[in-house]
mmCIF file of C-alpha atoms in Angstrom:
data_model
loop_
_atom_site.group_PDB
_atom_site.id
_atom_site.type_symbol
_atom_site.label_atom_id
_atom_site.label_comp_id
_atom_site.label_asym_id
_atom_site.label_seq_id
_atom_site.Cartn_x
_atom_site.Cartn_y
_atom_site.Cartn_z
ATOM 1 C CA MET P 1 344.725 56.913 176.743
ATOM 2 C CA ALA P 2 347.564 56.400 174.289
ATOM 3 C CA ILE P 3 346.093 58.910 171.863
ATOM 4 C CA GLN P 4 345.734 61.464 174.634
ATOM 5 C CA SER P 5 349.404 61.079 175.624
ATOM 6 C CA VAL P 6 350.506 61.583 172.009
ATOM 7 C CA ARG P 7 348.371 64.737 171.793
ATOM 8 C CA ASP P 8 349.894 66.028 175.002
ATOM 9 C CA LYS P 9 353.432 65.448 173.684
ATOM 10 C CA MET P 10 352.565 67.193 170.391
ATOM 11 C CA ASN P 11 351.079 70.177 172.229
ATOM 12 C CA LYS P 12 354.123 70.508 174.502
ATOM 13 C CA ASN P 13 356.695 70.056 171.650
ATOM 14 C CA GLN P 14 355.100 71.812 168.676
ATOM 15 C CA LYS P 15 358.326 73.060 167.013
ATOM 16 C CA PRO P 16 359.874 69.646 166.237
ATOM 17 C CA PHE P 17 356.573 68.365 164.817
ATOM 18 C CA VAL P 18 356.076 71.496 162.665
ATOM 19 C CA ILE P 19 359.672 71.345 161.401
ATOM 20 C CA GLY P 20 359.302 67.614 160.673
ATOM 21 C CA GLY P 21 356.082 68.269 158.756
ATOM 22 C CA ILE P 22 357.715 71.039 156.703
ATOM 23 C CA VAL P 23 360.652 68.758 155.852
ATOM 24 C CA ILE P 24 358.282 65.997 154.706
ATOM 25 C CA VAL P 25 356.277 68.435 152.536
ATOM 26 C CA CYS P 26 359.503 69.842 150.992
ATOM 27 C CA LEU P 27 360.766 66.334 150.201
ATOM 28 C CA ALA P 28 357.434 65.427 148.608
ATOM 29 C CA ILE P 29 357.467 68.583 146.457
ATOM 30 C CA GLY P 30 361.089 67.929 145.463
ATOM 31 C CA LEU P 31 360.258 64.352 144.468
ATOM 32 C CA ILE P 32 357.279 65.503 142.392
ATOM 33 C CA VAL P 33 359.389 68.144 140.612
ATOM 34 C CA TRP P 34 362.163 65.563 139.975
ATOM 35 C CA GLU P 35 359.699 63.103 138.458
ATOM 36 C CA MET P 36 358.160 65.779 136.223
ATOM 37 C CA LYS P 37 361.554 66.846 134.870
ATOM 38 C CA PRO P 38 361.723 66.137 131.123
ATOM 39 C CA VAL P 39 363.993 63.302 130.085
ATOM 40 C CA SER P 40 366.947 64.701 128.196
ATOM 41 C CA ALA P 41 367.626 62.712 125.060
ATOM 42 C CA PRO P 42 371.105 62.705 123.574
ATOM 43 C CA PRO P 43 371.502 65.121 120.688
ATOM 44 C CA PRO P 44 371.168 63.611 117.225
ATOM 45 C CA PRO P 45 374.448 62.785 115.517
ATOM 46 C CA SER P 46 376.046 65.495 113.405
ATOM 47 C CA THR P 47 378.185 63.029 111.444
ATOM 48 C CA HIS P 48 377.891 59.594 109.831
ATOM 49 C CA TYR P 49 380.454 56.874 109.170
ATOM 50 C CA PHE P 50 381.768 56.660 105.612
ATOM 51 C CA TYR P 51 383.772 53.902 103.939
ATOM 52 C CA ASP P 52 386.193 54.400 101.064
ATOM 53 C CA THR P 53 385.662 51.510 98.659
ATOM 54 C CA ALA P 54 389.062 52.206 97.058
ATOM 55 C CA ASN P 55 391.199 51.611 100.156
ATOM 56 C CA GLY P 56 388.853 50.368 102.913
ATOM 57 C CA SER P 57 389.363 53.344 105.248
ATOM 58 C CA ILE P 58 386.586 54.540 107.532
ATOM 59 C CA THR P 59 386.009 58.247 108.172
ATOM 60 C CA THR P 60 383.230 60.492 109.375
ATOM 61 C CA GLU P 61 381.504 63.148 107.316
ATOM 62 C CA PRO P 62 378.775 65.680 108.132
ATOM 63 C CA ILE P 63 375.241 64.325 108.241
ATOM 64 C CA SER P 64 374.415 66.565 105.266
ATOM 65 C CA ALA P 65 376.948 64.761 103.024
ATOM 66 C CA LEU P 66 375.233 62.751 100.287
ATOM 67 C CA PRO P 67 377.249 59.745 99.098
ATOM 68 C CA PRO P 68 379.091 58.933 96.960
ATOM 69 C CA LEU P 69 381.725 61.544 97.767
ATOM 70 C CA LYS P 70 385.231 61.949 96.401
ATOM 71 C CA GLY P 71 387.584 59.607 98.225
ATOM 72 C CA THR P 72 391.358 59.654 98.608
ATOM 73 C CA THR P 73 391.827 58.707 94.948
ATOM 74 C CA GLY P 74 389.780 61.680 93.729
ATOM 75 C CA LYS P 75 387.054 59.348 92.465
ATOM 76 C CA TYR P 76 383.590 58.980 93.955
ATOM 77 C CA THR P 77 384.417 56.028 96.218
ATOM 78 C CA LEU P 78 383.343 57.341 99.643
ATOM 79 C CA VAL P 79 379.971 55.819 100.639
ATOM 80 C CA ARG P 80 377.916 55.752 103.834
ATOM 81 C CA ALA P 81 378.727 52.887 106.191
ATOM 82 C CA TYR P 82 376.108 51.557 108.617
ATOM 83 C CA MET P 83 378.010 50.281 111.650
ATOM 84 C CA TYR P 84 376.689 47.713 114.151
ATOM 85 C CA THR P 85 377.911 45.806 117.193
ATOM 86 C CA CYS P 86 376.937 42.756 119.205
ATOM 87 C CA THR P 87 378.755 44.027 122.313
ATOM 88 C CA THR P 88 380.010 47.620 122.528
ATOM 89 C CA CYS P 89 380.678 50.155 119.805
ATOM 90 C CA GLY P 90 384.392 49.732 120.444
ATOM 91 C CA ASP P 91 383.898 46.440 118.581
ATOM 92 C CA LYS P 92 381.792 47.711 115.665
ATOM 93 C CA LYS P 93 381.495 46.185 112.214
ATOM 94 C CA ILE P 94 380.140 47.440 108.923
ATOM 95 C CA GLY P 95 376.679 46.033 108.318
ATOM 96 C CA TYR P 96 376.191 47.471 104.839
ATOM 97 C CA LEU P 97 377.123 50.385 102.589
ATOM 98 C CA MET P 98 374.798 52.921 100.961
ATOM 99 C CA LYS P 99 374.967 55.504 98.173
ATOM 100 C CA TYR P 100 372.580 57.572 96.037
ATOM 101 C CA THR P 101 372.154 58.034 92.299
ATOM 102 C CA PRO P 102 372.635 61.578 90.952
ATOM 103 C CA GLN P 103 368.822 61.854 90.638
ATOM 104 C CA ALA P 104 368.306 60.919 94.298
ATOM 105 C CA ILE P 105 370.977 63.418 95.383
ATOM 106 C CA ALA P 106 369.246 66.162 93.376
ATOM 107 C CA ALA P 107 365.902 65.186 94.934
ATOM 108 C CA LYS P 108 367.314 65.285 98.484
ATOM 109 C CA GLN P 109 368.852 68.696 97.819
ATOM 110 C CA TYR P 110 365.585 69.998 96.350
ATOM 111 C CA LEU P 111 363.532 68.720 99.292
ATOM 112 C CA ALA P 112 365.998 70.224 101.795
ATOM 113 C CA GLN P 113 365.121 73.703 100.525
ATOM 114 C CA PRO P 114 362.170 75.193 102.402
ATOM 115 C CA GLU P 115 359.231 76.712 100.610
ATOM 116 C CA SER P 116 359.815 80.421 100.084
ATOM 117 C CA PRO P 117 357.400 82.666 101.989
ATOM 118 C CA ASN P 118 357.302 84.961 98.918
ATOM 119 C CA MET P 119 355.797 82.308 96.618
ATOM 120 C CA THR P 120 352.539 83.051 94.902
ATOM 121 C CA PRO P 121 349.741 80.519 95.469
ATOM 122 C CA GLN P 122 350.397 79.054 91.996
ATOM 123 C CA GLN P 123 354.138 78.687 92.718
ATOM 124 C CA SER P 124 353.360 77.100 96.086
ATOM 125 C CA MET P 125 350.996 74.579 94.459
ATOM 126 C CA ALA P 126 353.608 73.739 91.815
ATOM 127 C CA TYR P 127 356.248 73.311 94.526
ATOM 128 C CA PHE P 128 354.102 70.867 96.507
ATOM 129 C CA ALA P 129 352.991 69.048 93.350
ATOM 130 C CA SER P 130 356.625 68.447 92.383
ATOM 131 C CA ARG P 131 357.557 67.213 95.878
ATOM 132 C CA GLY P 132 355.904 63.844 95.248
ATOM 133 C CA SER P 133 358.083 63.010 92.262
ATOM 134 C CA TYR P 134 361.191 64.121 94.165
ATOM 135 C CA GLU P 135 360.213 62.097 97.237
ATOM 136 C CA SER P 136 359.793 58.941 95.143
ATOM 137 C CA ALA P 137 363.199 59.501 93.489
ATOM 138 C CA ILE P 138 365.000 59.053 96.823
ATOM 139 C CA PRO P 139 364.092 55.432 97.676
ATOM 140 C CA ASN P 140 364.288 54.489 93.982
ATOM 141 C CA GLY P 141 367.760 56.042 93.770
ATOM 142 C CA THR P 142 369.198 54.541 96.962
ATOM 143 C CA TYR P 143 371.590 51.629 96.494
ATOM 144 C CA VAL P 144 373.073 49.266 99.100
ATOM 145 C CA ARG P 145 375.706 46.552 99.151
ATOM 146 C CA LEU P 146 377.639 44.390 101.560
ATOM 147 C CA PRO P 147 381.088 45.646 102.628
ATOM 148 C CA LYS P 148 382.869 42.703 100.961
ATOM 149 C CA LYS P 149 385.182 43.983 98.218
ATOM 150 C CA GLY P 150 383.611 43.631 94.790
ATOM 151 C CA SER P 151 380.097 42.979 96.070
ATOM 152 C CA HIS P 152 377.247 44.158 93.855
ATOM 153 C CA TRP P 153 375.155 47.317 94.453
ATOM 154 C CA TYR P 154 371.389 46.662 94.660
ATOM 155 C CA PRO P 155 368.489 49.112 94.703
ATOM 156 C CA LEU P 156 367.296 49.484 98.291
ATOM 157 C CA MET P 157 363.715 48.842 97.214
ATOM 158 C CA SER P 158 364.577 45.474 95.618
ATOM 159 C CA ALA P 159 364.344 42.121 97.397
ATOM 160 C CA ALA P 160 368.150 41.838 97.481
ATOM 161 C CA GLY P 161 368.463 45.421 98.747
ATOM 162 C CA THR P 162 366.048 44.978 101.625
ATOM 163 C CA ALA P 163 367.818 41.730 102.560
ATOM 164 C CA ILE P 164 371.129 43.626 102.766
ATOM 165 C CA ALA P 165 369.915 46.778 104.561
ATOM 166 C CA LYS P 166 369.535 45.323 108.042
ATOM 167 C CA PRO P 167 371.621 45.047 111.223
ATOM 168 C CA ILE P 168 374.253 42.359 111.544
ATOM 169 C CA SER P 169 373.247 39.076 113.184
ATOM 170 C CA CYS P 170 374.552 38.425 116.684
ATOM 171 C CA PRO P 171 374.776 35.224 118.718
ATOM 172 C CA GLY P 172 371.403 34.009 119.934
ATOM 173 C CA ASN P 173 369.681 35.268 116.769
ATOM 174 C CA SER P 174 369.607 38.834 118.052
ATOM 175 C CA ALA P 175 370.146 41.896 115.868
ATOM 176 C CA GLY P 176 373.206 44.101 116.236
ATOM 177 C CA LYS P 177 372.916 47.512 117.858
ATOM 178 C CA PRO P 178 373.668 50.539 115.652
ATOM 179 C CA CYS P 179 376.840 52.540 116.389
ATOM 180 C CA LEU P 180 376.973 56.273 115.732
ATOM 181 C CA PRO P 181 380.109 58.407 115.507
#
């Protein structure tokens, strides 16, 4: 009997039930579309932090800048600074500094140039054959040091270099979070 009375009410009041059904279908479609929306990631940084070893100032430079750069003294004292925090980036600290040798800078500049579409097959093979030696020059020519004045520069690929090139330690043995400009 109860089912029959519900059917009778639905037959007598079709508009509200149809409208309610349409609303439910629209909400379901909207929820599906919302869930399928791609997650928007923040854009990659266009600058990096740099530290002037001559006076201790921190600046930002374009991401394409290859340290060391000329600092305020006119000497090559401006190096990349990797900044970390244990709380918020308003309270950031320098974890370590980084610079390249002239050979590593030349290799990075060479590898940044795309292969020319007008290359002959022989030129293309030579280009790709030379890439390996340039790619190995970058890690071998990357040097790191602690921000403490007078600290020694170590090759990144050495035991001392890999010990330096890591986030700062935070309370509870957790690693610091990187801060970007």
